[in-house]
Coordinates of C-alpha atoms in Angstrom, one line a residue:
M1 CA -0.1 -36.8 15.1
A2 CA -1.5 -35.6 11.9
K3 CA 0.6 -32.6 9.8
Y4 CA -1.4 -29.7 8.8
R5 CA -0.5 -26.6 6.3
V6 CA -2.2 -23.6 7.6
Y7 CA -2.7 -20.3 5.2
M8 CA -2.2 -17.3 6.9
Q9 CA -2.4 -13.8 4.9
Q10 CA -1.0 -10.4 6.4
V11 CA -2.1 -6.7 4.7
V12 CA 0.3 -3.4 5.2
S13 CA -1.1 -0.7 4.6
T14 CA 0.2 3.2 4.8
S15 CA -0.3 6.4 3.4
V16 CA 2.3 9.1 2.7
E17 CA 2.2 12.8 2.0
V18 CA 3.6 14.4 -1.5
E19 CA 3.5 17.2 -3.3
A20 CA 2.3 16.9 -6.9
E21 CA 0.3 19.0 -9.3
D22 CA -2.9 16.4 -9.2
G23 CA -3.9 13.3 -7.9
E24 CA -2.6 11.0 -10.5
H25 CA 0.6 12.4 -10.1
A26 CA 0.8 12.3 -6.2
V27 CA 0.2 8.5 -6.7
E28 CA 3.3 8.3 -8.9
E29 CA 5.2 10.6 -6.5
A30 CA 4.3 8.3 -3.9
F31 CA 5.7 5.0 -5.2
S32 CA 8.7 7.0 -6.2
K33 CA 9.5 7.7 -2.6
G34 CA 9.9 4.0 -1.6
L35 CA 8.3 2.4 1.9
P36 CA 8.3 4.7 4.9
G37 CA 10.5 2.7 7.0
L38 CA 8.3 -0.2 7.7
V39 CA 9.3 -3.1 9.6
F40 CA 7.4 -6.7 10.3
L41 CA 7.2 -8.0 13.7
D42 CA 9.9 -10.9 12.8
H43 CA 12.1 -7.6 11.8
T44 CA 12.1 -8.2 8.1
F45 CA 11.2 -5.7 5.7
P46 CA 8.3 -5.5 3.2
S47 CA 8.8 -5.9 -0.4
E48 CA 8.9 -2.8 -2.1
G49 CA 7.7 -4.3 -5.4
G50 CA 4.2 -5.9 -3.8
W51 CA 2.7 -2.4 -3.0
M52 CA -0.2 -1.6 -4.8
T53 CA -3.0 1.5 -4.5
A54 CA -6.3 0.0 -3.1
S55 CA -7.9 0.5 -6.4
E56 CA -5.9 -2.1 -7.9
L57 CA -5.8 -4.1 -4.8
F58 CA -9.4 -4.3 -4.5
P59 CA -10.9 -2.7 -7.4
A60 CA -14.4 -4.1 -6.9
N61 CA -14.3 -1.7 -3.6
N62 CA -12.3 1.3 -4.7
R63 CA -12.0 3.8 -7.4
P64 CA -8.9 5.2 -8.3
E65 CA -9.8 8.5 -7.5
D66 CA -10.2 7.2 -3.6
D67 CA -6.3 6.6 -3.6
W68 CA -5.4 10.0 -3.0
E69 CA -6.8 12.9 -0.8
L70 CA -6.1 16.3 -1.6
I71 CA -4.9 17.8 2.2
E72 CA -4.1 21.4 1.3
E73 CA -3.7 23.9 -1.8

């Protein structure tokens, strides 16, 4: 029987609410808070070093100002 290597990918996303003076500082604050307790189905934890904003991960589809949303002034 033949042997195969199958490549699979997993994308995890989340959002966190932070207080900051503007959107850019909000992104910095969100990263400084760390992960919000995510656990994969195999009971392992995702690497905190691999997180990026959508504009960093998919720059052709997302702008930096789309990385944050003002929810209360």
